[in-house]
Coordinates of C-alpha atoms in Angstrom, one line a residue:
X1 CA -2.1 7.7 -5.9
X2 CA -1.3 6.7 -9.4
X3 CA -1.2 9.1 -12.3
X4 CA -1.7 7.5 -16.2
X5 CA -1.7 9.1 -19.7
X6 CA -3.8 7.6 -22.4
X7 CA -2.4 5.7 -24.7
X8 CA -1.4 7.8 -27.9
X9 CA -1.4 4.8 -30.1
X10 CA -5.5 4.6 -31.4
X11 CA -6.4 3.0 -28.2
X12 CA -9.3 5.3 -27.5
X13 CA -12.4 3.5 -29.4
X14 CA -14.7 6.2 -28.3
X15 CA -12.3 9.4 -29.0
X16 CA -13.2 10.9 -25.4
X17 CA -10.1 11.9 -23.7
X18 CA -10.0 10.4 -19.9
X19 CA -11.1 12.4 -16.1
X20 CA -9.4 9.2 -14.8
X21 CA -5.8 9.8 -15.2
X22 CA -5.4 10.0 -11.2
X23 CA -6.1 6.5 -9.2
X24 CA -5.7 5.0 -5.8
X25 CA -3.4 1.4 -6.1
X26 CA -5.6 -0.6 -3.3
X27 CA -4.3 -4.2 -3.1
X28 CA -5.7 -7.4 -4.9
X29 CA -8.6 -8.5 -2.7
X30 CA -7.7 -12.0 -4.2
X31 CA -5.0 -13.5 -6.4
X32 CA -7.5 -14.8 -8.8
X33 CA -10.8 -14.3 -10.4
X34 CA -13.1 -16.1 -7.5
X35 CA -15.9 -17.1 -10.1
X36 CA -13.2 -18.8 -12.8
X37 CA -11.7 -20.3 -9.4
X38 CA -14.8 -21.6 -9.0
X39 CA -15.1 -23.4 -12.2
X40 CA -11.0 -24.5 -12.3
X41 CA -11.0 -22.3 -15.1
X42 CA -7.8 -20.1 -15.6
X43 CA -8.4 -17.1 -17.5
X44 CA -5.3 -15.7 -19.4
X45 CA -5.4 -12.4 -17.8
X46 CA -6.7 -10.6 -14.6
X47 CA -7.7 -6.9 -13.9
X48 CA -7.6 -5.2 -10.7
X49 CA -10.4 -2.7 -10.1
X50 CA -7.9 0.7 -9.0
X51 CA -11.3 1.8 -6.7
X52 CA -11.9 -1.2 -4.2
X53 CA -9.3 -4.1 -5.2
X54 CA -11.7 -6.4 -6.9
X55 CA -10.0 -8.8 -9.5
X56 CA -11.8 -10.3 -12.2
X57 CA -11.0 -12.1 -15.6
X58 CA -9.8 -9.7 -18.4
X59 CA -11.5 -11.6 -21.2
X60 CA -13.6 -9.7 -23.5
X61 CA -16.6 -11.6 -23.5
X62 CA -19.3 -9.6 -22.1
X63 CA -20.1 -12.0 -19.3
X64 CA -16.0 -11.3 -18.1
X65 CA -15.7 -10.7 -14.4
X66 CA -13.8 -7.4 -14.7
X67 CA -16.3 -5.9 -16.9
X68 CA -19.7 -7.5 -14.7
X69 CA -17.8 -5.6 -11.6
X70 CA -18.0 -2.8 -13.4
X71 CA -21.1 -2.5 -14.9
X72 CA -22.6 -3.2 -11.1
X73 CA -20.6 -1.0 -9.3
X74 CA -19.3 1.8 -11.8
X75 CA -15.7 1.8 -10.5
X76 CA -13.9 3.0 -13.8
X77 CA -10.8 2.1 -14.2
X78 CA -8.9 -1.6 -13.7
X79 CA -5.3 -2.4 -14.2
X80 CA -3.8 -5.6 -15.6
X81 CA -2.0 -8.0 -13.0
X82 CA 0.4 -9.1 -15.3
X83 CA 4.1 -9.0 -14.6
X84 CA 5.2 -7.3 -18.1
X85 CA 4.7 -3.7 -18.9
X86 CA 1.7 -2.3 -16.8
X87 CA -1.2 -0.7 -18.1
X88 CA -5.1 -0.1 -17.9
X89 CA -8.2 0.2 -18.9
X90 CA -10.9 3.4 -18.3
X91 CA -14.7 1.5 -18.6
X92 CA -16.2 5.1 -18.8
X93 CA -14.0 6.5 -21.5
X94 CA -13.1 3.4 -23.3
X95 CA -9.2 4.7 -23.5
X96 CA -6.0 2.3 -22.8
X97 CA -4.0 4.2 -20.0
X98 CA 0.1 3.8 -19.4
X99 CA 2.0 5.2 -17.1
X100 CA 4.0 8.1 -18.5
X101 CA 7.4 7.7 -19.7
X102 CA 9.5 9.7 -17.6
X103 CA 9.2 11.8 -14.4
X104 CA 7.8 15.2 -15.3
X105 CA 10.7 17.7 -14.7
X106 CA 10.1 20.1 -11.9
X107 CA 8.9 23.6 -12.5
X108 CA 11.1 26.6 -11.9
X109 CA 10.3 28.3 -8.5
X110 CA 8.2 31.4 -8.5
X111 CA 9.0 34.6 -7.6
X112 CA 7.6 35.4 -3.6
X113 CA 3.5 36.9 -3.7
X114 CA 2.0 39.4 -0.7
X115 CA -1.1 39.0 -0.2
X116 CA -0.8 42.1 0.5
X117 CA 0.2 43.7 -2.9
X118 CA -3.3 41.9 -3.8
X119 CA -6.3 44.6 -4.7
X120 CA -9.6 45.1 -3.6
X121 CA -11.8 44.6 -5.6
X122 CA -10.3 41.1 -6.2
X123 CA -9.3 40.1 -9.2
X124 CA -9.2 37.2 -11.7
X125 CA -6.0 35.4 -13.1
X126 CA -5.6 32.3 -15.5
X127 CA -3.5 29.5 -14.0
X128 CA -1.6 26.9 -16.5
X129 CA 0.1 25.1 -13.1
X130 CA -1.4 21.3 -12.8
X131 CA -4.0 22.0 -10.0
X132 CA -5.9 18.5 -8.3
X133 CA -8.2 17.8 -5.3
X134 CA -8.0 14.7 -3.4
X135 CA -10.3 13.0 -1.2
X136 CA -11.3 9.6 0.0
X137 CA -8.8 8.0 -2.5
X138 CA -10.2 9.9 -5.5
X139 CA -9.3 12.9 -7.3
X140 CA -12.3 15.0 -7.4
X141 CA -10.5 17.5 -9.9
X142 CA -7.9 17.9 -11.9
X143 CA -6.8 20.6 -14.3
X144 CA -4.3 23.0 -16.1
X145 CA -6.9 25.8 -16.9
X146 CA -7.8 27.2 -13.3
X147 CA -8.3 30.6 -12.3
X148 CA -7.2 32.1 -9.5
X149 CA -9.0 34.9 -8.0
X150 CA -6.3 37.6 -5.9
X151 CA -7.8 39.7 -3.1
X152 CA -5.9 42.1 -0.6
X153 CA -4.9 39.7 2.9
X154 CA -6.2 36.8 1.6
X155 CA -4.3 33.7 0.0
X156 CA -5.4 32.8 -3.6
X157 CA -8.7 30.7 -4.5
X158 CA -8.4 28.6 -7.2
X159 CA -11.8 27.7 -9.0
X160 CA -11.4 25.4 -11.5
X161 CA -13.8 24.8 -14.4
X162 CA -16.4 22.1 -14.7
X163 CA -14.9 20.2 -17.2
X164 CA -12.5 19.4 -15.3
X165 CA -14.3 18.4 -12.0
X166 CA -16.1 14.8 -10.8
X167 CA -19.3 16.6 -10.7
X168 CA -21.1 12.9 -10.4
X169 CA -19.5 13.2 -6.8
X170 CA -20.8 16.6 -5.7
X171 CA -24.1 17.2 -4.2
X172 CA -25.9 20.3 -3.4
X173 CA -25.3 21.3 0.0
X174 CA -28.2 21.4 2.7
X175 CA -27.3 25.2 4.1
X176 CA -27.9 29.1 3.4
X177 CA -25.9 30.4 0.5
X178 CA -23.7 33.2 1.2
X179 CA -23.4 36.8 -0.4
X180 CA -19.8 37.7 -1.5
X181 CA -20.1 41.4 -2.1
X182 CA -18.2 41.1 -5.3
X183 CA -18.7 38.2 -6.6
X184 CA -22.2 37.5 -5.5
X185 CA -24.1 34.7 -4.5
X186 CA -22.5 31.2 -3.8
X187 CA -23.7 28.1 -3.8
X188 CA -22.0 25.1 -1.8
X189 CA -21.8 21.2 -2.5
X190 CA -21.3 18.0 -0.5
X191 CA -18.8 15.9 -1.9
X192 CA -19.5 12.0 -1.7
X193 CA -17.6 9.4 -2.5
X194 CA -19.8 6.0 -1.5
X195 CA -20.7 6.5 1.7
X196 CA -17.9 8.9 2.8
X197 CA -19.6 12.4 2.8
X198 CA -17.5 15.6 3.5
X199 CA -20.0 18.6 4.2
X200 CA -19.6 22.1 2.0
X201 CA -16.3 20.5 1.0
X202 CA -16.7 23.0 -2.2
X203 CA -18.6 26.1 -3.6
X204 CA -19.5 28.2 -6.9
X205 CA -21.1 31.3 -8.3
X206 CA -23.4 30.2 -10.8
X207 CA -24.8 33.6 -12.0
X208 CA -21.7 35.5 -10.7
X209 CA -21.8 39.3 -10.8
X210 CA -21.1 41.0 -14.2
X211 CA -17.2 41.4 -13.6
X212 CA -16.4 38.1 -12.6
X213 CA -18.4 36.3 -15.4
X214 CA -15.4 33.9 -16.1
X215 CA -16.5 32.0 -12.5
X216 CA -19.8 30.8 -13.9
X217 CA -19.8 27.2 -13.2
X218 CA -16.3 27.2 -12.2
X219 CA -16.2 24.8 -8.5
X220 CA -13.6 26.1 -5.8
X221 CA -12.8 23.8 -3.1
X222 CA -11.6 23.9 0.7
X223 CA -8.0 22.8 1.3
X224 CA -9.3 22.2 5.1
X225 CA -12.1 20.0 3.6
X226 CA -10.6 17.6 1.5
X227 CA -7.3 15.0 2.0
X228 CA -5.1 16.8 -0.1
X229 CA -4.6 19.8 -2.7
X230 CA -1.9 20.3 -4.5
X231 CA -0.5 22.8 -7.6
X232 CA 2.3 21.5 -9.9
X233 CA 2.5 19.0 -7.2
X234 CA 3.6 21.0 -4.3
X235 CA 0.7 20.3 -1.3
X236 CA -1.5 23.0 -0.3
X237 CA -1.8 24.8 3.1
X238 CA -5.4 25.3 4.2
X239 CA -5.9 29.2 4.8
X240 CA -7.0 29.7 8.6
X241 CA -10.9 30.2 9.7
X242 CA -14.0 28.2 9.1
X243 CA -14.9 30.6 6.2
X244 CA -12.0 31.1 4.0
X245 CA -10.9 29.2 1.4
X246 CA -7.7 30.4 0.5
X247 CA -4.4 28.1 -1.0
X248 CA -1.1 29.2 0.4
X249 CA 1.9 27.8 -1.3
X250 CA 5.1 28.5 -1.2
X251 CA 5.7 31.6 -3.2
X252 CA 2.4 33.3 -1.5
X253 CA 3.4 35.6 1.8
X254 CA 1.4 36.5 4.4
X255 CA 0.3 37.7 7.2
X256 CA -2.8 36.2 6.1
X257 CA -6.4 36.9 7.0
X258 CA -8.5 34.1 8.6
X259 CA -6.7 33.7 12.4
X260 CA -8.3 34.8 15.3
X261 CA -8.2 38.4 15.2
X262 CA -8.1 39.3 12.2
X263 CA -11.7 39.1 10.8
X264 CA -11.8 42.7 10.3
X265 CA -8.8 43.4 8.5

């Protein structure tokens, strides 16, 4: 994956900020733009779509190959071939995007968690840590502003808000909801990315009970279910059994619930 800011400099026409700071880097499917090939035309620039590899010409015109690939096929963001100083362009939030400037420094370790100094009835905590979900060589979500919810044996769920989520990518899920007794009723998605499907991949709580009202909306996703999770860039481990959802990392202890054997804990 490839992580871009956007540029700080005017380059956002449409004043959106971008959901597409997170790409895969497939390679160039050609080495030119077939249709200018075609013609022995030799367009000054080429952009290479960051979803499938397509290149196309970069001119601005609006028959330009790079921008005709993308208004048939949606894929947001292309990068410039050239050899200088790399950058690219988001289609859905008109923004210029470069890579950043220098390495993010690493964040300090955390002191250790039990699970087990965790209450029952759960509870909710805001998260600042850079949270993503990966899957199929897109980032589903991305965000500084998750929640994590604490309960007694179990490793923390993050939910993260919709905002921050591809929500054109999730799907209502074909299967019973499920009754949390604290929370309440949850609702589960399909996340699709073309024709890749991965089944109840994610859930939410859109009328959650009164006390945990900040969940509303919010999506929470299995580690087990998607390619990768991560928080402040440290990958996730997938909390054991077919139901839980938790994220362990490395300042959260265990023994955790979820193995066989330990359903009723």
């Amino acid at each position: 994956m490839t992580r871009w800011t956007p540029r700080p400099d005017g380059g956002r026409p449409a004043g959106r900020s971008c959901s597409h700071t997170w790409t895969a880097d497939p390679p160039p499917l050609t080495r030119a733009c077939p249709p200018c090939a075609a013609r022995g035309r030799a367009p000054a620039g080429l952009l290479l779509c960051l979803t499938c590899g397509h290149v196309g010409c970069d001119d601005s015109s609006p028959g330009a190959h790079a921008t005709a690939h993308f208004d048939s096929s949606a894929h947001p963001v292309a990068r410039t071939l050239a050899g200088d100083r790399p950058w690219a362009w988001c289609y859905e939030d008109e923004t210029y995007l470069d890579p950043p400037e220098r390495p993010e420094p690493r964040p300090a370790p955390r002191p250790p968690e039990s699970v087990w100094d965790y209450p029952r009835p759960p509870v909710l905590r805001e998260d600042d840590r850079e949270v993503r979900v990966e899957w199929a060589g897109q980032v589903i979500a991305e965000t500084r502003r998750a929640v994590r919810v604490l309960e007694t044996s179990h490793p923390p769920v993050f939910y993260i808000p919709p905002e921050d989520v591809r929500r054109e990518l999730l799907f209502p899920a074909i299967a019973e909801r499920t009754w949390c007794e604290w929370k309440g009723s949850a609702r589960y998605w399909d996340v699709v990315v073309g024709d890749a499907v991965r089944a109840r991949a994610a859930w939410s709580y859109p009328r959650p009970e009164p006390g945990y009202a900040l969940l509303a909306g919010f999506f929470a996703f299995y580690p087990s279910r998607t390619d990768r999770c991560t928080v402040d860039g440290e990958e996730v481990t997938a909390q054991e059994g077919d139901f839980y959802g938790g994220w362990i990392t490395a300042e959260v202890r265990g023994p955790f619930k979820g193995a066989p054997g330990t359903r009723l804990w």
